[in-house]
Amino acid sequence: MRGGAAAPDGLTIPAPLPTAAAPAAPVIHAAPPVPSYIPPFGLRTIIGCLGMLLAVHVAGFNEHVTEIGLSDIRGAMHIGHDEGTWFTTIYEAFNIASMAFTPWFYMTFSIYRFSIFVTATMALLAIPAPFMPDITSLCVLRAFQGLMAGCLPPVLMTVMLKYLPAEIRVFGIGGYAMSATFGPNLGLPLEAFWFEHVGWHWLYWEIIPLAALSVAMLAYGLPRDPMHLERFEKFNWFGLLVGLPAICSLVIVLYQGDRLDWFRSPVITHLALWGGAAFVVFLINESFHPSPYFKIHYWLSRNIQASLLSLVGILAICGLMAELPALYLEEVRGYRPIQTAPVSLVVALPQLIMLPLIAAICNSRRVDCRYVLAGGMLCLAAAAWCGTWLTPDWVRDNFYLIQILQVFGQPMTVIPTLMLATLALGPADGPFISGMVNMLKGLANAVAFALFAALTRRREQYHSTMLLDHHGTHGLALQGLGDPIGQQLAGTSPDAAHVARNALEVFHTYIREQALVLGLADIYFILIWVCLFYAVLNVVLPRRVYPPRPPSATAPAH
């Protein structure tokens, strides 16, 4: 008799075949097959998967819209600059940390119940956010909201890989890639719309109607798989108690390090030391615990090594290339988010076409996704090369060519990277790899933030020093050119000392703008070589993977 038992992740484990020493007894009535809780693919399943995709985008909007609109939120809620930085840091710390532990919980409470609870809780926590009396209570609320939001991306990866048929599973990976390409680039236009046309409260509340729609789609479309509360008998309590504060500490170091001057700050030093030590203990515990949150030995696979390292690098590159135009237009040209929004929309909207297109290309067995990834990295390298021509005369239109190259480069890199990470493993490995992939995806954003802050500050300081040094060295030679700034300001005041002070302020403004532009151009130059490195790495290191196909009816049984 061919029977089976239902595993916690919804897979059917075949029962052992009878051996020759124990002949099988005659079967009078065969037992009914055990349900696998994977429904037949149809409209209902599609609605459930789209509801999960919408929930992840809602979580992304909650993250990016409030982060981009932080200056407006600080002004409305009377929050200082330094206190406001913790508004983002606390949210991101719990958001990233929860990704590592989510698979264990949705395998225990079921994907259906866990997804609805998390999505609804995240939306309900947004209601009181604008009315928090101080920054401490607001950060506590954002910590819980980040904890809920971080649970959704790992569930999306599992839903796409588990419920979609093998022949369209790559399109599910493309849908998951939307959370890394489409969602982040749509955050700036959404912030501009809600703040300028509706009101600052809706920077928090904009997730509520979309979350309600998502919950309805999840409740209708996802299968009612059972709970497995018996898994609490082997619950990895020590891993949770050590790993959660360790990951939070490391994320706080990345987000606050540059502002607090890194290891010159006791806060950063202690968080890095104790957080790093706790993270090492966490990894050791995961290596030997019978019920780990993710399996460390996956790193022995060449495909896993290349794909996870590339995922962090690629998402960090995409994050940096989104920040560079926004910072330039804000600091040098004085643009508001509503004026910068078209630059982001140029990347965001074409993703609705490019992601399915690239997924269709990678779904062909004649196409090697490693070369698609390398081509995408070359597109990003070309975009970075165009950015090295940045000058203080650029306006919004000058960035459109850079953004168009990213339209092709981002999906061509993210989809093949996720294919290399997921298709090299079996279905039972999905929950273990989803937590690892999503935690590293979140860490990529933190790494991009830290690199951007550190590189921008250091390169701007370097160029400012060099420009002032050249001005001081060649000051006598420049006297013959006159004083154009002083001449333009001479008629603004009869007080010569006042005019001189204003002229000095204008001069330093020019120096700062030029130093910032040169610093951003340097970052673009660095990104060229990073992109070329990843292009070569992913051609050489990983082995080729093929898009999944349903098993053939004539294939021999193993």
XYZ file of C-alpha atoms in Angstrom:
558
model
C 0.000 0.000 0.000
C 1.275 3.418 -0.896
C 0.357 5.667 2.026
C 1.871 8.785 3.444
C 1.857 11.346 6.230
C 1.462 15.079 5.976
C 4.599 16.998 6.901
C 4.373 20.406 8.657
C 5.176 22.268 5.458
C 2.364 20.642 3.551
C 4.442 18.033 1.729
C 3.528 14.341 1.678
C 6.153 11.966 3.058
C 5.874 8.514 1.470
C 5.616 5.552 3.823
C 8.366 2.880 3.682
C 7.765 0.050 1.265
C 7.297 -3.451 2.700
C 10.414 -5.592 2.761
C 10.769 -9.150 1.570
C 11.033 -10.454 5.148
C 7.580 -9.104 6.003
C 5.107 -9.977 3.237
C 2.227 -7.551 2.912
C -1.158 -8.671 4.188
C -4.037 -8.629 1.716
C -5.809 -5.281 1.624
C -9.575 -5.401 1.610
C -10.330 -1.667 1.628
C -7.592 0.786 0.681
C -7.234 3.784 2.974
C -8.152 7.172 1.476
C -5.179 9.328 0.499
C -3.950 11.778 3.120
C -4.553 15.389 1.980
C -1.408 17.373 1.211
C -3.133 20.770 1.704
C -1.834 21.939 -1.654
C -5.040 22.773 -3.560
C -5.499 22.306 -7.295
C -4.155 25.312 -9.114
C -6.933 27.652 -10.152
C -8.458 31.086 -9.735
C -8.773 30.736 -5.966
C -5.085 29.892 -5.584
C -4.142 32.821 -7.817
C -6.182 35.210 -5.654
C -4.483 33.881 -2.514
C -1.005 34.317 -4.031
C -1.846 37.842 -5.224
C -3.160 38.662 -1.756
C 0.143 37.551 -0.263
C 2.035 39.649 -2.831
C -0.131 42.659 -1.967
C 0.506 42.146 1.768
C 4.269 42.223 1.196
C 3.973 45.406 -0.850
C 1.858 46.957 1.906
C 4.652 46.167 4.368
C 7.169 47.692 1.964
C 5.100 50.857 1.528
C 4.828 51.168 5.308
C 8.617 51.028 5.495
C 9.632 53.225 2.574
C 6.909 55.882 2.694
C 7.527 56.682 6.353
C 11.300 56.598 5.855
C 11.204 58.967 2.874
C 8.687 61.225 4.602
C 10.602 61.276 7.882
C 11.393 64.993 7.654
C 7.692 65.766 7.183
C 6.735 63.446 10.058
C 9.330 65.052 12.320
C 7.972 68.481 11.541
C 4.351 67.471 12.168
C 5.072 65.558 15.384
C 7.723 67.981 16.716
C 10.508 65.384 16.747
C 14.184 66.409 16.657
C 16.627 65.190 14.035
C 18.634 62.845 16.270
C 15.517 61.368 17.854
C 13.970 60.936 14.409
C 16.811 58.700 13.252
C 15.730 56.127 15.856
C 12.248 56.151 14.320
C 13.690 54.400 11.260
C 16.384 52.403 13.059
C 14.064 50.655 15.537
C 11.606 49.724 12.808
C 14.310 48.293 10.541
C 15.990 46.373 13.374
C 12.853 44.424 14.300
C 11.770 44.163 10.673
C 15.006 42.419 9.653
C 15.308 40.305 12.801
C 11.806 38.846 12.457
C 12.584 37.547 8.953
C 15.009 34.970 10.335
C 12.438 33.351 12.648
C 9.252 33.628 10.590
C 9.412 30.218 8.797
C 9.246 28.289 12.071
C 6.119 30.158 13.145
C 4.166 29.876 9.900
C 4.995 26.162 9.755
C 3.580 25.849 13.274
C 0.474 28.078 13.091
C -0.170 27.483 9.342
C 0.443 29.916 6.514
C -3.250 30.815 6.343
C -3.694 31.889 9.978
C -0.243 33.393 10.395
C -0.466 35.592 7.269
C -3.899 36.998 8.126
C -2.922 37.717 11.742
C 0.328 39.456 10.832
C -1.181 41.584 8.048
C -4.146 42.680 10.174
C -1.979 43.483 13.203
C 0.436 45.558 11.117
C -2.462 47.628 9.764
C -4.152 48.103 13.154
C -0.911 49.368 14.689
C -0.869 52.182 12.112
C -4.089 53.727 13.482
C -2.675 55.219 16.724
C 0.755 56.077 15.263
C 0.074 59.803 14.503
C -1.242 60.324 18.040
C 1.729 58.972 20.012
C 2.627 61.499 22.749
C 6.418 61.185 22.522
C 9.224 59.558 20.537
C 9.637 56.685 23.029
C 6.061 55.450 22.690
C 6.247 55.945 18.921
C 9.422 53.845 18.675
C 7.821 51.071 20.759
C 4.822 51.021 18.419
C 7.104 51.023 15.359
C 9.092 48.136 16.821
C 5.971 45.960 16.980
C 4.891 47.122 13.544
C 8.317 46.280 12.115
C 8.138 42.878 13.788
C 4.857 42.168 11.991
C 5.955 43.579 8.625
C 9.146 41.522 8.579
C 7.134 38.295 8.843
C 5.491 38.703 5.438
C 8.321 38.400 2.820
C 9.407 34.870 3.919
C 5.771 33.738 3.699
C 5.510 35.146 0.175
C 8.552 33.182 -0.978
C 7.107 29.951 0.431
C 3.642 30.587 -1.043
C 5.053 31.235 -4.511
C 7.251 28.123 -4.437
C 4.659 25.840 -2.810
C 1.316 26.651 -4.419
C 2.350 27.529 -7.991
C 2.795 24.706 -10.541
C 6.359 23.872 -11.496
C 6.055 25.273 -15.024
C 5.238 28.801 -13.761
C 7.226 28.789 -10.542
C 9.811 31.161 -12.024
C 7.005 33.701 -12.481
C 6.375 33.347 -8.749
C 10.017 34.207 -8.171
C 9.462 37.234 -10.416
C 6.506 38.216 -8.256
C 8.668 37.983 -5.161
C 11.320 40.102 -6.916
C 8.741 42.912 -7.156
C 9.283 43.524 -3.438
C 12.914 44.380 -4.215
C 12.449 46.398 -7.437
C 8.904 47.731 -7.836
C 7.977 48.461 -4.201
C 11.033 50.483 -3.094
C 10.933 52.691 -6.200
C 7.235 53.410 -5.651
C 7.810 54.662 -2.084
C 8.860 58.200 -3.098
C 5.852 58.906 -5.384
C 3.470 57.550 -2.739
C 5.012 59.760 -0.045
C 4.668 62.781 -2.305
C 1.021 62.000 -3.062
C -0.116 61.331 0.503
C 1.678 64.295 2.071
C 1.000 66.900 -0.603
C -2.614 66.013 -1.463
C -4.149 64.145 1.510
C -2.327 64.861 4.779
C 0.641 63.754 6.833
C -1.454 61.322 8.914
C -1.848 59.191 5.809
C 1.879 58.530 5.722
C 0.916 56.017 8.446
C -2.659 55.208 7.435
C -2.106 54.567 3.723
C -1.520 50.869 4.433
C -4.933 50.299 6.066
C -7.221 49.994 2.974
C -4.664 47.902 1.066
C -4.122 45.655 4.098
C -7.896 45.113 4.402
C -8.061 44.065 0.742
C -5.065 41.792 1.233
C -6.639 40.082 4.257
C -9.824 39.441 2.271
C -7.833 37.890 -0.594
C -5.797 35.758 1.811
C -8.900 34.545 3.635
C -10.495 33.516 0.355
C -7.556 32.124 -1.572
C -5.098 30.450 0.795
C -5.758 26.821 1.776
C -6.764 26.090 5.377
C -3.746 24.003 6.252
C -3.664 22.626 9.815
C -1.704 23.903 12.792
C 1.156 21.843 14.233
C 1.366 23.008 17.821
C 3.306 19.869 18.725
C 6.350 21.609 17.224
C 6.582 23.651 20.447
C 7.975 20.513 22.120
C 11.231 21.159 20.204
C 10.994 24.944 20.103
C 14.397 26.614 19.770
C 13.971 29.017 22.698
C 17.684 29.674 23.101
C 18.107 30.552 19.421
C 15.260 33.067 19.599
C 16.441 34.698 22.841
C 20.002 35.033 21.522
C 19.401 35.622 17.827
C 16.720 38.325 18.004
C 18.749 40.832 20.102
C 21.916 39.935 18.184
C 20.415 40.784 14.789
C 18.737 43.911 16.177
C 22.063 45.094 17.626
C 23.919 44.630 14.348
C 21.222 46.463 12.383
C 21.314 49.366 14.855
C 25.095 49.536 14.394
C 24.640 49.851 10.620
C 21.934 52.526 10.832
C 23.414 54.613 13.670
C 27.133 53.987 13.139
C 27.932 56.922 10.884
C 25.855 59.416 12.876
C 27.554 58.402 16.142
C 31.025 58.230 14.519
C 31.260 54.440 14.628
C 33.584 52.986 17.248
C 34.303 56.330 18.855
C 30.834 55.942 20.349
C 30.407 53.650 23.400
C 26.906 52.740 22.203
C 28.139 51.471 18.829
C 31.133 49.741 20.389
C 29.062 47.781 22.898
C 26.337 46.917 20.409
C 28.881 45.695 17.866
C 30.866 43.683 20.444
C 28.020 42.008 22.301
C 25.752 41.782 19.266
C 28.517 40.165 17.210
C 29.339 37.694 19.974
C 25.669 36.805 20.430
C 25.291 36.314 16.681
C 28.221 33.869 16.645
C 26.598 31.928 19.500
C 23.335 31.978 17.556
C 25.003 30.503 14.459
C 26.672 27.771 16.536
C 23.323 26.933 18.132
C 21.667 26.730 14.702
C 24.341 24.311 13.513
C 23.537 21.714 16.192
C 19.918 22.307 17.258
C 17.428 19.636 16.086
C 14.877 22.323 15.139
C 16.905 25.211 13.659
C 15.495 28.370 12.134
C 17.789 27.953 9.145
C 20.503 25.496 8.177
C 24.068 26.766 8.137
C 25.339 23.905 5.988
C 23.582 25.424 2.963
C 26.613 27.699 2.684
C 28.639 24.678 1.549
C 26.801 24.845 -1.769
C 28.496 26.967 -4.426
C 25.138 28.169 -5.713
C 24.020 29.262 -2.257
C 27.315 31.055 -1.619
C 27.183 32.956 -4.900
C 23.471 33.749 -4.813
C 23.284 34.948 -1.197
C 26.443 37.044 -1.491
C 25.153 38.443 -4.779
C 21.732 39.134 -3.273
C 23.232 41.336 -0.575
C 25.457 43.135 -3.074
C 22.821 43.584 -5.782
C 20.157 44.926 -3.436
C 22.729 47.239 -1.832
C 23.671 48.503 -5.317
C 20.013 49.057 -6.222
C 19.459 50.879 -2.939
C 22.468 53.139 -3.495
C 21.494 53.939 -7.069
C 18.023 54.937 -5.866
C 19.436 57.170 -3.107
C 21.986 59.017 -5.247
C 19.556 60.941 -7.524
C 17.186 61.640 -4.627
C 19.952 63.115 -2.461
C 21.385 65.212 -5.294
C 18.008 66.650 -6.301
C 17.113 67.406 -2.697
C 20.419 68.890 -1.508
C 21.699 70.624 -4.653
C 18.546 71.507 -6.600
C 16.178 71.844 -3.613
C 13.532 69.462 -4.977
C 10.600 68.276 -2.874
C 9.586 64.574 -3.076
C 6.725 65.420 -5.432
C 9.260 66.942 -7.853
C 11.608 63.943 -7.546
C 8.804 61.390 -7.972
C 9.069 61.112 -11.803
C 12.661 59.878 -11.451
C 11.471 56.970 -9.291
C 8.419 56.257 -11.445
C 10.672 55.786 -14.476
C 12.098 52.719 -12.706
C 8.999 51.517 -10.852
C 6.244 51.395 -13.486
C 8.156 49.510 -16.244
C 8.837 46.733 -13.704
C 5.236 45.596 -14.194
C 6.281 44.595 -17.732
C 9.966 43.817 -17.266
C 9.594 41.386 -14.364
C 7.222 38.989 -16.202
C 9.335 39.367 -19.351
C 12.602 38.466 -17.630
C 10.837 35.631 -15.773
C 9.597 34.264 -19.118
C 13.115 34.435 -20.547
C 14.633 32.691 -17.519
C 11.863 30.057 -17.611
C 13.281 28.692 -20.860
C 15.690 25.779 -20.429
C 17.757 27.102 -23.321
C 18.596 30.266 -21.357
C 21.314 30.187 -18.699
C 20.196 32.541 -15.928
C 23.828 33.177 -14.942
C 24.401 35.077 -18.196
C 21.146 36.994 -17.749
C 22.459 38.024 -14.324
C 25.803 39.076 -15.809
C 23.989 41.121 -18.471
C 21.963 42.843 -15.779
C 25.104 43.729 -13.857
C 26.561 45.251 -17.027
C 23.410 47.404 -17.363
C 23.851 48.602 -13.788
C 27.559 49.240 -14.457
C 26.607 51.334 -17.513
C 24.137 53.298 -15.374
C 26.843 53.940 -12.789
C 29.248 55.049 -15.540
C 26.689 57.591 -16.750
C 26.456 58.849 -13.176
C 30.158 59.684 -13.057
C 29.418 62.639 -15.384
C 27.355 64.290 -12.648
C 27.773 68.085 -12.376
C 26.009 70.828 -10.347
C 24.113 71.788 -13.533
C 22.143 68.528 -13.714
C 18.381 68.588 -13.278
C 15.773 65.837 -13.047
C 15.798 65.070 -16.781
C 19.518 64.249 -16.750
C 18.877 61.167 -14.605
C 16.383 59.509 -16.940
C 19.025 57.589 -18.931
C 20.507 56.222 -15.681
C 17.048 55.168 -14.533
C 16.170 53.519 -17.867
C 19.290 51.353 -17.640
C 18.149 50.303 -14.166
C 14.762 49.296 -15.598
C 16.590 46.494 -17.402
C 19.355 45.888 -14.878
C 17.330 45.387 -11.689
C 15.025 42.527 -12.827
C 17.846 40.913 -14.824
C 19.892 40.632 -11.624
C 17.302 39.936 -8.920
C 15.319 37.153 -10.644
C 18.364 35.005 -11.642
C 19.872 35.480 -8.181
C 16.705 34.178 -6.521
C 16.614 31.288 -8.998
C 20.166 30.288 -8.062
C 19.260 30.462 -4.371
C 15.993 28.514 -4.456
C 15.949 26.135 -7.418
C 19.113 24.315 -6.376
C 17.284 22.982 -3.285
C 14.416 20.597 -2.756
C 10.870 21.609 -1.715
C 11.455 20.572 1.910
C 14.312 23.083 2.137
C 12.035 26.045 1.314
C 11.246 27.188 4.869
C 14.906 27.050 5.884
C 16.213 28.978 2.893
C 13.395 31.577 2.901
C 14.351 32.874 6.349
C 18.012 33.138 5.385
C 17.310 34.824 2.036
C 14.926 37.383 3.497
C 17.139 38.205 6.474
C 20.025 38.899 4.074
C 17.649 40.888 1.849
C 16.842 43.106 4.820
C 20.496 43.368 5.824
C 21.288 44.516 2.278
C 19.163 47.628 2.866
C 20.984 48.281 6.147
C 24.367 47.793 4.477
C 23.356 50.153 1.658
C 22.293 52.794 4.198
C 25.560 52.493 6.142
C 27.743 52.566 3.019
C 25.870 55.503 1.561
C 26.135 57.545 4.759
C 29.820 56.741 5.292
C 30.943 57.192 1.680
C 28.976 60.396 1.170
C 30.320 62.013 4.328
C 33.935 60.976 3.815
C 34.133 61.832 0.108
C 32.365 65.149 0.657
C 34.799 66.052 3.433
C 37.766 65.045 1.257
C 36.668 67.132 -1.733
C 35.723 70.077 0.470
C 39.201 70.058 2.005
C 40.856 69.815 -1.420
C 38.758 72.640 -2.887
C 39.479 74.970 0.036
C 43.151 74.027 -0.096
C 43.350 74.903 -3.798
C 41.525 78.154 -3.176
C 43.938 79.089 -0.433
C 46.971 78.067 -2.497
C 45.918 79.971 -5.600
C 44.142 82.866 -3.870
C 46.641 85.457 -5.047
C 46.422 84.261 -8.647
C 42.625 84.515 -8.525
C 42.588 88.118 -7.305
C 42.902 89.369 -10.860
C 39.475 87.866 -11.623
C 37.858 90.202 -9.100
C 35.185 89.218 -6.581
C 32.061 88.270 -8.587
C 30.100 87.154 -5.480
C 30.840 90.391 -3.600
C 29.987 92.491 -6.642
C 26.560 90.846 -6.994
C 25.809 91.322 -3.292
C 27.181 94.853 -3.027
C 23.816 96.475 -3.665
C 21.954 94.414 -1.059
C 23.249 96.330 1.982
C 25.196 99.537 2.733
C 27.121 97.632 5.448
C 30.345 96.313 3.884
C 30.916 93.830 6.728
C 27.425 92.403 6.248
C 28.035 92.015 2.510
C 31.354 90.268 3.209
C 29.696 87.787 5.572
C 27.003 87.017 3.020
C 29.602 86.599 0.278
C 31.498 84.133 2.475
C 28.314 82.144 3.122
C 27.547 81.985 -0.602
C 31.119 80.879 -1.302
C 30.880 78.051 1.233
C 27.509 77.017 -0.228
C 29.176 76.653 -3.640
C 32.004 74.673 -2.056
C 29.581 72.320 -0.302
C 27.520 71.735 -3.445
C 30.606 71.028 -5.530
C 32.068 68.726 -2.861
C 28.793 66.801 -2.614
C 28.586 66.407 -6.393
C 32.167 65.132 -6.560
C 31.483 62.734 -3.688
C 28.395 61.302 -5.412
C 30.358 60.909 -8.647
C 32.985 58.952 -6.693
C 30.291 56.587 -5.395
C 29.065 56.028 -8.945
C 32.667 55.207 -9.949
C 32.981 52.660 -7.123
C 29.695 51.042 -8.181
C 31.040 50.427 -11.693
C 33.736 48.081 -10.375
C 31.417 46.424 -7.873
C 28.954 45.623 -10.675
C 31.718 44.223 -12.886
C 32.958 42.075 -9.984
C 29.521 40.545 -9.456
C 29.122 39.965 -13.196
C 32.300 37.875 -13.267
C 31.560 36.156 -9.938
C 28.180 34.837 -11.054
C 29.507 33.507 -14.346
C 32.332 31.598 -12.646
C 31.179 30.482 -9.177
C 27.620 29.056 -9.321
C 26.576 25.967 -11.220
C 23.800 26.270 -13.749
C 20.225 25.667 -12.566
C 17.273 24.841 -14.789
C 13.707 26.099 -14.415
C 11.483 23.482 -12.754
C 9.220 21.252 -14.789
C 6.493 18.826 -13.691
C 7.649 15.193 -13.514
C 7.043 13.239 -16.693
C 4.485 10.426 -16.581
C 6.953 8.137 -18.356
C 9.894 8.957 -16.085
C 11.215 5.957 -14.144
C 10.455 5.898 -10.418
C 13.380 6.195 -8.010
